[in-house]
CSV table of C-alpha atoms in Angstrom, one decimal:
chain,number,residue,atom,x,y,z
A,292,MET,CA,67.6,80.8,118.4
A,293,PRO,CA,69.8,78.2,120.9
A,294,VAL,CA,73.2,79.7,120.2
A,295,ASP,CA,74.5,75.9,120.3
A,296,GLN,CA,72.9,75.0,117.2
A,297,PRO,CA,75.7,74.9,114.3
A,298,LEU,CA,75.1,78.0,112.2
A,299,TYR,CA,74.5,77.7,108.1
A,300,PRO,CA,76.9,80.6,107.0
A,301,VAL,CA,75.8,82.7,104.0
A,302,ASN,CA,76.9,86.4,102.4
A,303,LEU,CA,73.2,88.2,101.9
A,304,VAL,CA,73.2,90.6,98.7
A,305,LEU,CA,71.5,93.7,100.5
A,306,ALA,CA,72.3,96.2,97.6
A,307,GLY,CA,69.6,98.0,97.0
A,308,ARG,CA,67.3,96.4,99.5
A,309,SER,CA,65.5,97.9,102.8
A,310,CYS,CA,66.9,96.9,106.1
A,311,LEU,CA,65.9,98.4,109.6
A,312,VAL,CA,68.3,99.3,112.5
A,313,VAL,CA,66.8,99.7,115.8
A,314,GLY,CA,68.6,102.0,118.0
A,315,GLY,CA,70.6,105.0,117.7
A,316,GLY,CA,73.4,104.8,119.6
A,317,ARG,CA,77.2,103.6,118.9
A,318,VAL,CA,76.4,100.0,118.6
A,319,ALA,CA,73.8,101.2,116.1
A,320,LEU,CA,76.3,103.1,114.4
A,321,THR,CA,78.4,100.6,113.4
A,322,LYS,CA,75.5,98.1,112.3
A,323,VAL,CA,74.4,101.0,109.9
A,324,ARG,CA,77.7,101.8,108.3
A,325,GLY,CA,78.4,98.2,107.8
A,326,LEU,CA,75.0,98.0,106.1
A,327,ALA,CA,75.6,101.0,104.1
A,328,ASP,CA,79.6,99.6,103.0
A,329,VAL,CA,77.3,97.0,101.0
A,330,GLY,CA,74.7,99.1,99.6
A,331,ALA,CA,72.0,98.5,101.4
A,332,ARG,CA,69.1,101.3,101.9
A,333,VAL,CA,69.0,101.9,105.5
A,334,THR,CA,66.3,103.1,107.9
A,335,VAL,CA,66.9,104.2,111.3
A,336,VAL,CA,64.4,104.2,114.2
A,337,ALA,CA,64.9,105.2,117.7
A,338,PRO,CA,64.1,108.1,120.3
A,339,GLU,CA,67.7,109.8,120.2
A,340,VAL,CA,70.3,109.1,117.6
A,341,VAL,CA,74.3,110.2,117.6
A,342,PRO,CA,74.8,112.7,114.7
A,343,GLU,CA,77.1,109.9,112.7
A,344,VAL,CA,74.0,107.9,112.3
A,345,ALA,CA,72.0,110.5,110.9
A,346,ALA,CA,75.0,111.3,108.3
A,347,VAL,CA,75.1,107.6,107.2
A,348,ALA,CA,71.6,106.4,107.2
A,349,ASP,CA,69.1,106.5,104.2
A,350,VAL,CA,66.2,107.3,106.7
A,351,VAL,CA,66.2,108.3,110.4
A,352,GLU,CA,62.7,108.3,112.3
A,353,LEU,CA,62.9,109.8,115.8
A,354,ARG,CA,60.4,107.5,117.8
A,355,PRO,CA,60.3,104.3,119.4
A,356,TYR,CA,60.2,101.1,117.3
A,357,ARG,CA,56.3,100.1,116.1
A,358,PRO,CA,55.4,96.6,117.1
A,359,GLY,CA,55.2,94.6,113.5
A,360,GLU,CA,57.2,97.1,111.5
A,361,ALA,CA,60.0,94.7,111.5
A,362,ALA,CA,57.5,92.8,108.6
A,363,GLY,CA,58.6,95.8,106.1
A,364,TYR,CA,62.3,94.9,105.7
A,365,ARG,CA,64.5,92.4,104.3
A,366,PHE,CA,66.8,92.4,107.1
A,367,VAL,CA,66.9,93.9,110.6
A,368,ILE,CA,69.0,94.5,113.3
A,369,ALA,CA,68.3,95.7,117.0
A,370,ALA,CA,70.8,97.5,118.7
A,371,THR,CA,69.1,99.1,121.6
A,372,GLY,CA,70.2,97.6,124.5
A,373,ASN,CA,66.8,96.8,125.8
A,374,PRO,CA,66.1,93.2,126.4
A,375,GLN,CA,62.2,94.2,125.8
A,376,VAL,CA,62.7,95.9,122.7
A,377,ASN,CA,65.0,93.3,121.4
A,378,GLN,CA,62.5,90.7,122.1
A,379,GLN,CA,59.8,92.6,120.3
A,380,VAL,CA,61.9,93.0,117.3
A,381,TYR,CA,62.7,89.4,117.2
A,382,ASP,CA,59.0,88.2,117.4
A,383,ASP,CA,58.1,90.4,114.7
A,384,GLY,CA,60.8,89.1,112.3
A,385,GLU,CA,59.9,85.4,113.2
A,386,ALA,CA,56.3,86.1,112.8
A,387,ALA,CA,57.3,88.1,109.3
A,388,GLY,CA,59.8,85.4,108.2
A,389,VAL,CA,62.4,88.4,108.4
A,390,TRP,CA,65.9,87.5,109.5
A,391,VAL,CA,67.1,89.7,112.8
A,392,ASN,CA,70.4,90.0,114.5
A,393,SER,CA,69.9,91.4,117.9
A,394,ALA,CA,73.5,92.9,118.8
A,395,ASP,CA,75.1,91.5,121.9
A,396,ASP,CA,71.9,89.5,122.5
A,397,PRO,CA,72.1,86.0,120.9
A,398,GLN,CA,69.4,84.4,122.3
A,399,ARG,CA,67.4,87.2,120.1
A,400,CYS,CA,69.1,86.4,116.9
A,401,SER,CA,68.2,84.4,113.6
A,402,ALA,CA,71.3,85.7,112.2
A,403,ILE,CA,74.5,86.5,113.7
A,404,LEU,CA,77.1,88.8,112.4
A,405,PRO,CA,80.1,87.4,111.9
A,406,ALA,CA,83.2,89.7,112.3
A,407,ARG,CA,84.8,90.4,109.0
A,408,VAL,CA,88.0,91.7,107.3
A,409,ARG,CA,87.5,92.7,103.6
A,410,GLN,CA,89.9,93.6,100.8
A,411,GLY,CA,88.2,94.4,98.1
A,412,ARG,CA,86.3,91.4,96.6
A,413,LEU,CA,87.8,89.3,99.1
A,414,THR,CA,85.6,89.0,102.3
A,415,LEU,CA,87.0,87.0,105.3
A,416,THR,CA,84.8,86.2,108.1
A,417,VAL,CA,85.3,85.0,111.7
A,418,SER,CA,82.2,83.8,114.3
A,419,THR,CA,81.7,82.0,117.4
A,420,GLY,CA,77.9,81.7,116.9
A,421,GLY,CA,77.8,84.7,119.6
A,422,HIS,CA,79.8,82.7,122.0
A,423,SER,CA,82.7,85.3,122.0
A,424,PRO,CA,82.7,88.5,119.9
A,425,ALA,CA,86.1,89.1,121.7
A,426,VAL,CA,87.7,86.1,120.3
A,427,ALA,CA,86.2,86.5,116.9
A,428,ALA,CA,87.7,89.9,116.5
A,429,TRP,CA,90.6,88.8,117.5
A,430,VAL,CA,91.2,86.5,115.2
A,431,ARG,CA,89.9,89.2,112.5
A,432,GLU,CA,93.0,91.5,113.3
A,433,ARG,CA,95.2,88.5,112.9
A,434,LEU,CA,93.7,87.6,109.5
A,435,ALA,CA,94.0,91.4,108.3
A,436,ARG,CA,97.4,91.2,108.8
A,437,GLU,CA,97.6,88.5,107.0
A,438,TYR,CA,95.5,89.1,104.0
A,439,GLY,CA,96.1,92.7,102.5
A,440,PRO,CA,95.1,94.1,99.6
A,441,GLU,CA,97.3,92.1,97.1
A,442,TYR,CA,94.1,89.5,97.7
A,443,ASP,CA,91.8,91.6,96.0
A,444,GLN,CA,94.2,91.9,92.9
A,445,LEU,CA,94.6,88.3,92.8
A,446,VAL,CA,90.6,87.8,92.6
A,447,GLY,CA,90.9,90.1,89.8
A,448,LEU,CA,93.2,88.2,88.0
A,449,LEU,CA,91.5,85.0,88.7
A,450,SER,CA,88.0,86.4,87.7
A,451,GLU,CA,89.6,87.6,84.2
A,452,ALA,CA,91.2,84.8,83.5
A,453,ARG,CA,88.1,82.5,84.4
A,454,GLU,CA,86.0,84.6,82.1
A,455,GLU,CA,88.4,84.5,79.5
A,456,VAL,CA,88.1,80.7,79.5
A,457,ARG,CA,84.2,81.1,80.1
A,458,ALA,CA,84.0,83.6,76.9
A,459,GLN,CA,85.7,80.5,75.0
A,460,GLY,CA,82.5,78.5,75.7
A,461,VAL,CA,84.5,76.4,78.1
A,462,GLY,CA,83.4,75.5,81.4
A,463,THR,CA,86.2,76.3,84.3
A,464,GLU,CA,85.1,73.7,86.9
A,465,HIS,CA,87.6,71.3,85.7
A,466,LEU,CA,90.6,73.6,85.8
A,467,ASP,CA,93.2,73.4,88.3
A,468,TRP,CA,92.9,76.7,89.8
A,469,LYS,CA,94.9,75.5,93.1
A,470,GLN,CA,98.2,74.7,90.7
A,471,ALA,CA,97.9,78.2,89.3
A,472,LEU,CA,97.4,79.6,93.1
A,473,ASP,CA,100.5,77.7,94.2
A,474,SER,CA,102.6,78.7,91.2
A,475,GLY,CA,104.0,82.0,93.0
A,476,ILE,CA,101.1,84.1,91.4
A,477,LEU,CA,100.7,86.3,94.7
A,478,GLU,CA,104.4,86.8,95.4
A,479,LEU,CA,104.3,88.2,92.0
A,480,ILE,CA,101.8,90.4,92.8
A,481,ARG,CA,103.3,91.6,96.0
A,482,ALA,CA,106.5,92.3,94.3
A,483,GLY,CA,104.5,94.7,92.1
A,484,ARG,CA,104.7,92.5,88.9
A,485,PRO,CA,100.8,91.9,88.2
A,486,GLU,CA,101.5,91.5,84.3
A,487,GLU,CA,103.8,88.4,84.8
A,488,ALA,CA,101.1,87.4,87.6
């Protein structure tokens, strides 16, 4: 994928789905943890793995990547540091129609992983399209300071309100949610007064 092409942002539902991480070092560990955090079934293939990988992954196979095996997964991450292996994984993914991310190797990616901040049900992501992971991480840290756990409570309150409206058989698209959000509800949550919110 040419990294200068515009990217289409998407959030993948990976819970219960088989994902492959090729590589077993520290970079692979962060990828395995990220996949495990969203409920993916994670298989790791690498000649060696750091001990933490084995503790997080569902399956660890201590061996080299086998050509073509990316086809058996919904999402694949190559975190080997070896351009030849990453290329093989990428080519196999392309042939099988499987999305592939190659860590720190945007030319061998059909999917770029953004930096992310997760506050419960709220997820914020930042991407530079692989041009500067350092900038994406810097912006992520700024967002993490700005968007604290109170935003998960805010999402929960509005979700409950939305479900109450829908239970009455009324659509929610016409409601002025922005007015509700601008009404001071977040400040009430921050002040520890969720009932008033």
